[in-house]
XYZ file of C-alpha atoms in Angstrom:
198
model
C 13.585 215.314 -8.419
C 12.834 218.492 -7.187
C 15.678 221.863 -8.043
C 17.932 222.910 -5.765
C 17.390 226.668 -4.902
C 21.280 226.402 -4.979
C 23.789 224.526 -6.030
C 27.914 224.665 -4.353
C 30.668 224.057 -6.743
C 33.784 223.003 -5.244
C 36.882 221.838 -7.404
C 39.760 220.093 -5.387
C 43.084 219.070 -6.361
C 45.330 217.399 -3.678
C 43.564 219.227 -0.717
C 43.447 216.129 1.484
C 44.316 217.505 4.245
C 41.605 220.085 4.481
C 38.936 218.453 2.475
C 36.715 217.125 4.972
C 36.523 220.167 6.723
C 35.719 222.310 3.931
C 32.877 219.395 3.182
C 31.616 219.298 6.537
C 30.874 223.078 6.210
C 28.902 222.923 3.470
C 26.693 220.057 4.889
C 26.290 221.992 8.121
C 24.436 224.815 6.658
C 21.817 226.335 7.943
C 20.148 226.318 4.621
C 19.926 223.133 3.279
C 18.091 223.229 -0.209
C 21.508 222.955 -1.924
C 23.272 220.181 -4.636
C 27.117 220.109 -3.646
C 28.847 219.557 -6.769
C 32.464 218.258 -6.175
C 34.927 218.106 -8.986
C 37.980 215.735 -8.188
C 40.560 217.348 -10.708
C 43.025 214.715 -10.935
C 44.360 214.691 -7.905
C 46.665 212.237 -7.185
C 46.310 212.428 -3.252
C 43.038 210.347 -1.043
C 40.710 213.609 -2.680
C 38.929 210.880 -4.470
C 38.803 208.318 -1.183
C 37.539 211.447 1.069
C 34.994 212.948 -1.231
C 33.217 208.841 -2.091
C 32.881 208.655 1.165
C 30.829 211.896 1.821
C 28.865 211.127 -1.362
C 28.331 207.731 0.419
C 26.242 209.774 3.213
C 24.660 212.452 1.625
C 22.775 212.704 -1.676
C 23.128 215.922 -2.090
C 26.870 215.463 -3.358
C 27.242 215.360 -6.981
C 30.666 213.832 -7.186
C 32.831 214.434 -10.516
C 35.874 212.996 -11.039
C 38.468 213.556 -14.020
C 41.458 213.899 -15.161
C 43.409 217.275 -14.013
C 41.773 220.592 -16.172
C 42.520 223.235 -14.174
C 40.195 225.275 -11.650
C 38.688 227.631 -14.701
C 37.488 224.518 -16.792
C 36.658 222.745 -13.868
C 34.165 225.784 -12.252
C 32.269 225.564 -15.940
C 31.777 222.388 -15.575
C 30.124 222.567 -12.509
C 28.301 225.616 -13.644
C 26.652 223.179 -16.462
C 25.878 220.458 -13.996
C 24.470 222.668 -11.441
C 20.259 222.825 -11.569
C 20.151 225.581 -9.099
C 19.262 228.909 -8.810
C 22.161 230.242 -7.528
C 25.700 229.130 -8.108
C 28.054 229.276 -4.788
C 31.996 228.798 -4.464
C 33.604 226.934 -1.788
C 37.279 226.498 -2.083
C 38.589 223.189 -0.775
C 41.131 224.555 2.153
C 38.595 226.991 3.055
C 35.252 226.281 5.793
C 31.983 228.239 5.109
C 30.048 229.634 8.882
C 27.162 227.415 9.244
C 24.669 230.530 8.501
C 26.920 231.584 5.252
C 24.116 230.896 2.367
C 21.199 231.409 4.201
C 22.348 235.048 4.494
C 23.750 235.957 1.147
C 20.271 234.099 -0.778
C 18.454 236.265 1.737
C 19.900 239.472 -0.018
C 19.864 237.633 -3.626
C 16.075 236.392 -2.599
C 15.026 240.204 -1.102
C 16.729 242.730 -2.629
C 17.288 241.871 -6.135
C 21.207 241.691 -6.004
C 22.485 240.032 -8.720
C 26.098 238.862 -6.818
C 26.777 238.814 -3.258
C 29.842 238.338 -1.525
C 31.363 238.855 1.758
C 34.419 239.019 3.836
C 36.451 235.991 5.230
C 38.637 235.688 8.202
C 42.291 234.860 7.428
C 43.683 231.731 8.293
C 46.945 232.433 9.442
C 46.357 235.791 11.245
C 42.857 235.421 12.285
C 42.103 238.992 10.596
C 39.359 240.124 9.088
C 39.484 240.892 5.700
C 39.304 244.670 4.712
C 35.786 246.311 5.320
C 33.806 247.500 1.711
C 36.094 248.930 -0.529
C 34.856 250.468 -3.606
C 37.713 249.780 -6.290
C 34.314 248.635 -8.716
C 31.936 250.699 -9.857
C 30.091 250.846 -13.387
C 32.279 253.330 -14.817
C 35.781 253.001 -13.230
C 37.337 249.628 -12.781
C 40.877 250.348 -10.700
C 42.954 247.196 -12.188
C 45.156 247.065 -8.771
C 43.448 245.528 -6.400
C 40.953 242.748 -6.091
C 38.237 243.551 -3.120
C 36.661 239.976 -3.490
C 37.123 236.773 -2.050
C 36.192 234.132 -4.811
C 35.279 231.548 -2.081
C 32.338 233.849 -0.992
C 30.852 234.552 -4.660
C 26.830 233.561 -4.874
C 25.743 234.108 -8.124
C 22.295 233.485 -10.369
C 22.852 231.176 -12.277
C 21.172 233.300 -15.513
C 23.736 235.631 -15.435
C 26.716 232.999 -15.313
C 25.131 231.470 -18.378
C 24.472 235.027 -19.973
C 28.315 235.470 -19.678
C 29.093 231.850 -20.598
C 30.690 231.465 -16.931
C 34.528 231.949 -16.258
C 36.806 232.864 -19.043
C 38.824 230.153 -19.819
C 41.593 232.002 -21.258
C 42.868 232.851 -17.559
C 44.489 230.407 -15.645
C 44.544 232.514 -13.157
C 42.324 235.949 -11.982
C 39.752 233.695 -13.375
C 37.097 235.589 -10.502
C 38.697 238.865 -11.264
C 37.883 238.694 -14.879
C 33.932 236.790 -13.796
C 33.419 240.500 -11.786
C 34.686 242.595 -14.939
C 32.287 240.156 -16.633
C 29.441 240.515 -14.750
C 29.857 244.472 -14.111
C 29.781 245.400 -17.731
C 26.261 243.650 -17.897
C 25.054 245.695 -15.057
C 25.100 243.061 -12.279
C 24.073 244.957 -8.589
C 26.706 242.938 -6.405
C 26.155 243.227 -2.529
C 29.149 242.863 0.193
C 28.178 241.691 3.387
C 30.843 243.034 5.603
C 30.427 240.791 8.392
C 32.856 237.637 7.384
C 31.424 234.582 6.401
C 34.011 232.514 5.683
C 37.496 231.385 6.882
């Protein structure tokens, strides 16, 4: 079977109620040389019943299901299933715009970025997330703030493995600490500031 030039990981735990939208936008891309690896993390909602039936219809879903880890154990285990080139979020109450991968791999693909996020549009107030902000840099690291929406991280999937993926010692920040992580190898990370994401 041919490699994915990406490959979508998506934990979920007891996001019925959003699930199938947040599927649906992934399957809608634009780009559509992508595995969609889903981790069921124990939930004890219809997750399971939702994502079998998606599987059902499209082979590019990798389903896992297990008992509850957490979202840090669960990303590396998607990380070490995925065969792709690139590594992309997708959080399960969030929905990816239909042209969201095609245009971060075409930065990753052209202009040897290394990370590439973007902004998102927020739910409940329908604003856009702040424009680039430049809290990161090489040498200063301002511990205040996060400028980065995990959902939107595209990543190659050398560098995960360089930095053996997210720390699992935080249960939370876990994408906070992956940027630290990925800055102090030299990563070039790209912001799109038009949002992608909702």
């Amino acid at each position: 079977m041919e490699k994915p030039l990406v490959s979508i990981v998506m934990s979920t735990y007891n996001d019925e109620r959003s699930l199938e939208k947040s599927i649906e936008s992934i399957l809608n891309q634009t780009l559509d040389n992508f595995e969609f690896i889903i981790i069921n993390d124990g939930s004890t909602d219809n997750s399971n019943l939702i994502i079998q039936k998606y599987a059902d219809l499209d082979s590019r879903i990798i389903y896992i299901d297990q008992h509850n880890k957490g979202l840090t154990r669960s990303l590396n285990i998607g990380i070490k299933t995925a065969r792709g080139q690139y590594i992309a979020r997708q959080d399960a109450d969030d929905i990816s715009l239909p042209n969201r991968l095609s245009q971060q791999i075409h930065w990753l693909e052209n202009y040897n970025y290394d990370f590439c996020c973007s902004r998102a549009i927020l739910n409940k107030t329908k604003r856009t997330t702040p424009k680039i902000t430049f809290y990161f840099s090489h040498t200063l690291i301002a511990l205040y703030k996060n400028p980065f929406i995990h959902g939107t991280f595209v990543i190659k999937k050398f560098l995960l493995d360089k930095i053996g993926g997210y720390d699992e010692h935080f249960t939370y920040a876990q994408d906070y600490k992956l940027i630290i992580d990925l800055i102090n190898i030299s990563a070039r990370i790209k912001k799109i500031p038009s949002p992608l994401y909702i």
